[in-house]
Short mmCIF file of C-alpha atoms in Angstrom, two decimals:
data_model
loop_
_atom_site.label_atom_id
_atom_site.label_comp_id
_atom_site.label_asym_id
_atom_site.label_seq_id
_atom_site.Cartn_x
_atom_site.Cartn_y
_atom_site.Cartn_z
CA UNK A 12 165.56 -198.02 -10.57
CA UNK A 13 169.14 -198.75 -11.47
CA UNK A 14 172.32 -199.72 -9.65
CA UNK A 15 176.06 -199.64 -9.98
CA UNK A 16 178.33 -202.25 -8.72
CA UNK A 17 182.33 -201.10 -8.56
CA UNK A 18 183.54 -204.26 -6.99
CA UNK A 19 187.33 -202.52 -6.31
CA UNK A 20 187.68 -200.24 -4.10
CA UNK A 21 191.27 -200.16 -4.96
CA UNK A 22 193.50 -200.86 -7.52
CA UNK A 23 197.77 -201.13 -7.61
CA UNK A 24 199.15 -201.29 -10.79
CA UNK A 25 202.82 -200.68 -11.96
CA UNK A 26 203.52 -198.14 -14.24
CA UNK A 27 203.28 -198.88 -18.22
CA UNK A 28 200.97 -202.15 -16.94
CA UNK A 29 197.87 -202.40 -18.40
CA UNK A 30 194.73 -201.95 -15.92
CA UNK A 31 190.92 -202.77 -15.89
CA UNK A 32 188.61 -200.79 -13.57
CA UNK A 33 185.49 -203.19 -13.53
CA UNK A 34 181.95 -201.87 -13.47
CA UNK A 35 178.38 -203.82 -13.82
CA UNK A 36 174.70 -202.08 -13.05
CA UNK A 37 171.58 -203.14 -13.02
CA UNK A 38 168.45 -201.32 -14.99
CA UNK A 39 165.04 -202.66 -15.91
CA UNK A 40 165.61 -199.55 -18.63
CA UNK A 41 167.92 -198.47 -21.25
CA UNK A 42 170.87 -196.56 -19.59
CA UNK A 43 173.54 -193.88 -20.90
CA UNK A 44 176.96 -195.47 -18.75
CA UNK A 45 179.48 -192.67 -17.66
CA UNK A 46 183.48 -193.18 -16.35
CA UNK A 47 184.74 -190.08 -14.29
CA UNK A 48 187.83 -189.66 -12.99
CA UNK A 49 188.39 -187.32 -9.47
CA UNK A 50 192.46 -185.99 -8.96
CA UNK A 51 192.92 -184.94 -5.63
CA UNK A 52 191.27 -181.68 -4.73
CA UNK A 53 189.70 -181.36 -8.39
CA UNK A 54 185.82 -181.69 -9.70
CA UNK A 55 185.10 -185.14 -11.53
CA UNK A 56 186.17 -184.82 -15.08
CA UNK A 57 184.23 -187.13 -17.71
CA UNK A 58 186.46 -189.75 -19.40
CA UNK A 59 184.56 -190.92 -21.96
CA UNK A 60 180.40 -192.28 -22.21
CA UNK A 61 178.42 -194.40 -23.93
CA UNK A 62 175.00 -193.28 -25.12
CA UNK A 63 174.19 -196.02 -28.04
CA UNK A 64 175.86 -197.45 -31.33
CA UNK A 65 179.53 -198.83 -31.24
CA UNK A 66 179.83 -200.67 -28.20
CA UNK A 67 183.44 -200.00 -28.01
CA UNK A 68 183.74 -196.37 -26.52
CA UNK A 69 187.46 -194.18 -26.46
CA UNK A 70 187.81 -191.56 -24.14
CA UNK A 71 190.74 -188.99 -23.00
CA UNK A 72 193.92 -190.11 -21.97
CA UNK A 73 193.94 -193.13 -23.74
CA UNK A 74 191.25 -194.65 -21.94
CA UNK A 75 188.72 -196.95 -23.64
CA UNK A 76 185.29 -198.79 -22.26
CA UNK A 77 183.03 -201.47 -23.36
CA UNK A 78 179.62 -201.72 -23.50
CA UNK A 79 178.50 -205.55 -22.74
CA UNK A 80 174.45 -205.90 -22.59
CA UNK A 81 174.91 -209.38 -21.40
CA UNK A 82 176.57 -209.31 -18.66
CA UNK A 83 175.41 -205.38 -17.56
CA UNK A 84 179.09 -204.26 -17.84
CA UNK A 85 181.18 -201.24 -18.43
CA UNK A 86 184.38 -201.80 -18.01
CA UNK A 87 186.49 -199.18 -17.82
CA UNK A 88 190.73 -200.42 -20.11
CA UNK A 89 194.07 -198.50 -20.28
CA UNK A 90 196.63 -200.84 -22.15
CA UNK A 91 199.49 -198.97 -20.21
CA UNK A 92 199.47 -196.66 -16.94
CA UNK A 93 201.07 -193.68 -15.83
CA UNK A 94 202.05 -192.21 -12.73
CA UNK A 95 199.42 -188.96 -13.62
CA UNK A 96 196.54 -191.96 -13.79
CA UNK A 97 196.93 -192.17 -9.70
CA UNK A 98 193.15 -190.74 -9.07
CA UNK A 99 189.69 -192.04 -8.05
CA UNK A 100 187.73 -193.36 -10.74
CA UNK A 101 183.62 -193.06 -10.64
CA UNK A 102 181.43 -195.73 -13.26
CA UNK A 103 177.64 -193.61 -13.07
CA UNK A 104 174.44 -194.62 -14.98
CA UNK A 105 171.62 -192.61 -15.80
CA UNK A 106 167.94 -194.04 -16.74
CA UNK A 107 168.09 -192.79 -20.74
CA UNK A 108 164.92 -191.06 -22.19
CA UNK A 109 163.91 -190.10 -18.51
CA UNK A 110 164.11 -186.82 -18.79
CA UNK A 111 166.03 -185.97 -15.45
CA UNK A 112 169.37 -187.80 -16.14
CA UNK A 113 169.99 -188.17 -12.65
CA UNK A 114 172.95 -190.22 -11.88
CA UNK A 115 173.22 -193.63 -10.16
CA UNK A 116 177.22 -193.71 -9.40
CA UNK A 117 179.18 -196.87 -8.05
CA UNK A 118 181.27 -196.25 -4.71
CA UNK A 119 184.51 -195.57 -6.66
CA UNK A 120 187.52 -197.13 -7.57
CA UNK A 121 190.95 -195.41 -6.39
CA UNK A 122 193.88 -196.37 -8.82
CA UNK A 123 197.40 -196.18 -7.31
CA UNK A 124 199.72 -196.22 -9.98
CA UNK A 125 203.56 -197.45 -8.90
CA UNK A 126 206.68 -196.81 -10.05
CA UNK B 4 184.17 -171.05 -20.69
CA UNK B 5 184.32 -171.19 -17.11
CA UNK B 6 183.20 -174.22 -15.45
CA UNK B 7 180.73 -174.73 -12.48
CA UNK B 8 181.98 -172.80 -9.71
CA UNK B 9 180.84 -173.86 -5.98
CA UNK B 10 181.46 -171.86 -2.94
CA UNK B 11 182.81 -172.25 -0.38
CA UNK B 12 185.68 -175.37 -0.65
CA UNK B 13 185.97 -176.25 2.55
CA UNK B 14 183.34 -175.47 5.71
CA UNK B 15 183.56 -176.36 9.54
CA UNK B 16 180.60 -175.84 11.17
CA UNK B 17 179.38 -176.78 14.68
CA UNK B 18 176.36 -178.78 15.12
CA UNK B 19 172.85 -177.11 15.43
CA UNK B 20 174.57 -174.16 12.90
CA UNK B 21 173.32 -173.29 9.97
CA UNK B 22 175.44 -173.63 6.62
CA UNK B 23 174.86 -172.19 2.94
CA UNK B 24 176.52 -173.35 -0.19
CA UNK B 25 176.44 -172.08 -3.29
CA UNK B 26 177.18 -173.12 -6.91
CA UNK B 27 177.41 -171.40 -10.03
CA UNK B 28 176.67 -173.70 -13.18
CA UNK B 29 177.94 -173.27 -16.75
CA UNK B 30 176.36 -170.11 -18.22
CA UNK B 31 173.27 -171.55 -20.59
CA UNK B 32 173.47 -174.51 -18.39
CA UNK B 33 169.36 -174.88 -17.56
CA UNK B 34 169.89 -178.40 -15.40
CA UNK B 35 171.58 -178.21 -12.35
CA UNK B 36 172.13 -180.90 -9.93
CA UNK B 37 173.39 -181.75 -6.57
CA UNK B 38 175.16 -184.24 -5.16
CA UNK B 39 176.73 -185.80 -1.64
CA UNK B 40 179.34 -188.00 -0.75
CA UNK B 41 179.41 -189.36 2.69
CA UNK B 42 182.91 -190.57 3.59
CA UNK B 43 183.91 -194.15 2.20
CA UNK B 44 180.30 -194.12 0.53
CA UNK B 45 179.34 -193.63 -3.08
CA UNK B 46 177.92 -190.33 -4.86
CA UNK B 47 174.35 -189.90 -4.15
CA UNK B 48 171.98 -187.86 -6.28
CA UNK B 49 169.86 -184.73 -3.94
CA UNK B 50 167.74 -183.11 -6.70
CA UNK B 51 167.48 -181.48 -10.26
CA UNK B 52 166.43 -178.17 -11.09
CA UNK B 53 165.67 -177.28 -14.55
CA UNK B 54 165.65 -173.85 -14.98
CA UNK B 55 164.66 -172.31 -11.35
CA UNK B 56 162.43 -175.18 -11.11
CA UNK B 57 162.95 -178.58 -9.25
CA UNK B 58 162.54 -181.14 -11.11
CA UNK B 59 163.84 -184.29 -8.81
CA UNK B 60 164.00 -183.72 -4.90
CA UNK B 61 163.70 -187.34 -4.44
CA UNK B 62 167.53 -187.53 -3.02
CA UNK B 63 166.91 -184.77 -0.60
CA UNK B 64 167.46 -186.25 3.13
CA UNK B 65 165.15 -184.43 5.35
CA UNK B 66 163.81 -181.33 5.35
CA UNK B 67 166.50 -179.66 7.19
CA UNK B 68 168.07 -179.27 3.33
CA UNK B 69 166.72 -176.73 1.43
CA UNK B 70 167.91 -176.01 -2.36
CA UNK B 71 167.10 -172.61 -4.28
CA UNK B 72 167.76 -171.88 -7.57
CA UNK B 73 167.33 -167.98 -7.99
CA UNK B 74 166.52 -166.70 -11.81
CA UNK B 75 167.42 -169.95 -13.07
CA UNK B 76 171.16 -169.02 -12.44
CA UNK B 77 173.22 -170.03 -9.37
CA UNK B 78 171.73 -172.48 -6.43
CA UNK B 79 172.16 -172.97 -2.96
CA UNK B 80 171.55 -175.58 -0.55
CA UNK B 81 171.14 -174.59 2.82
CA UNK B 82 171.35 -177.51 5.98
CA UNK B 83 169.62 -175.93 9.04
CA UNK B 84 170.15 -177.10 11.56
CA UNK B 85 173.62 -178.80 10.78
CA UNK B 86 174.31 -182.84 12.28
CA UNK B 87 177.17 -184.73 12.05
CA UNK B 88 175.88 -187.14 9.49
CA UNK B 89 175.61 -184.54 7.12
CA UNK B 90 179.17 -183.86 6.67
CA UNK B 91 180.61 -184.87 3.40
CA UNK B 92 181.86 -183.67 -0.01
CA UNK B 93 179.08 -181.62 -1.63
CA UNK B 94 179.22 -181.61 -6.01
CA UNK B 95 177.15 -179.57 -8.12
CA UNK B 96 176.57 -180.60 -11.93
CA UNK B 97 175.27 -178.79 -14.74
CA UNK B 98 174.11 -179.62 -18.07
CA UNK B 99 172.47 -179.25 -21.07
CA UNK B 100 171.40 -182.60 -21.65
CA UNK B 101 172.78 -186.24 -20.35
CA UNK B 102 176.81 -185.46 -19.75
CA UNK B 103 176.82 -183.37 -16.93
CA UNK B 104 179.59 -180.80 -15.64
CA UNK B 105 180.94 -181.50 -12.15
CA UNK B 106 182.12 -178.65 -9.82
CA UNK B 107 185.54 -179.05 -7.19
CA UNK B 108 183.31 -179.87 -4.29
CA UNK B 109 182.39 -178.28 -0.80
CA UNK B 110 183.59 -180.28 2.06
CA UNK B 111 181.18 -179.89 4.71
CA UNK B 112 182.65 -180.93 8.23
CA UNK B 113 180.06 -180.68 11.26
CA UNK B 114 181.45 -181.29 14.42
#
């Protein structure tokens, strides 16, 4: 079985700051690690995954992830906010090779981004 | 391409009522999922159909929820009877392999 751990439930950041949304799961099998990102009143929309190779993953919007075995991270990096990053963001796992994909999600991280 | 579709946003119902809710995955899409979100709680995985077929149920709560997936094609999930700790955000995925395509949401409200 797997697990996801997002240990902020919230996050302030000034505008044109940089900001780390932090994400660590547990799995006794390989995973495929997702970041989605909920705006108010709107479906999640996938920011970027990692499914194997380059542990370094870019996604839209300038946002960027890395993979760390080790330590069972995922950490989801912008090197500078914006205003339009204000939203709830979602780190999900899925058991890879299983064949249903399912998704384990964390309890969400909600970014407030200040002027 | 449209994208998944669910029906209807927003629901009030009264406990002991029954409530249908539909969802309309990416044409070609064969996996469709469901999902819940319980207030101030994470998003938790109901079932998996592939095709018109479930795959997964293991997320389903009780069998008050029941989840059809006519022709392969659009799905409902029906609660009957509704209670309050059912009420929450409902999200429908679909996919045709691991990335999956998340709808707006129903919000459920039982009161």
């Amino acid at each position: 079985a797997q697990s996801v751990t997002q240990l902020d439930s919230q996050v302030p950041v000034f505008e044109e700051a940089p900001v780390e949304l932090r994400c660590n799961y547990s799995s006794s099998v390989s995973v495929y690690l997702f970041w989605y990102v909920q705006y108010p009143n709107q479906g999640l929309q996938l920011l970027l995954k990692y499914l194997s190779g380059s542990t370094l993953v870019k996604g839209i919007n300038g946002f960027e992830a890395e993979f760390n075995k080790s330590q069972t991270s995922f950490h989801l990096r912008k090197p500078s906010v914006h205003i339009s990053d204000t939203a709830e963001y979602f780190c999900a796992v899925s058991a890879a090779g299983s064949g249903t994909y399912k998704y384990i999600f964390g309890t969400g991280t909600r970014l407030k981004v200040l002027a | 391409e449209a994208g998944v579709t669910q029906f209807p946003s927003h629901s009030v119902i009264e406990k002991g009522q029954t409530v249908t809710l539909r969802c309309d995955p990416i044409s070609g899409h064969d996996n469709l999922y469901w999902y819940r979100r319980v207030m101030g709680k994470e998003i938790k995985f109901l079932l998996h159909f592939v095709k018109e077929s479930k795959q997964d149920e293991s997320g389903m709560p009780n069998n008050r929820f029941l989840a059809e997936r006519t022709g392969g094609t659009y799905s409902t999930l029906k609660v009957q009877p509704a209670e309050l700790e059912d009420s929450g955000v409902y999200f429908c995925a679909s996919s045709h392999n691991y990335e999956q395509y998340f709808g707006p949401g129903t919000r459920l409200t039982v009161t």
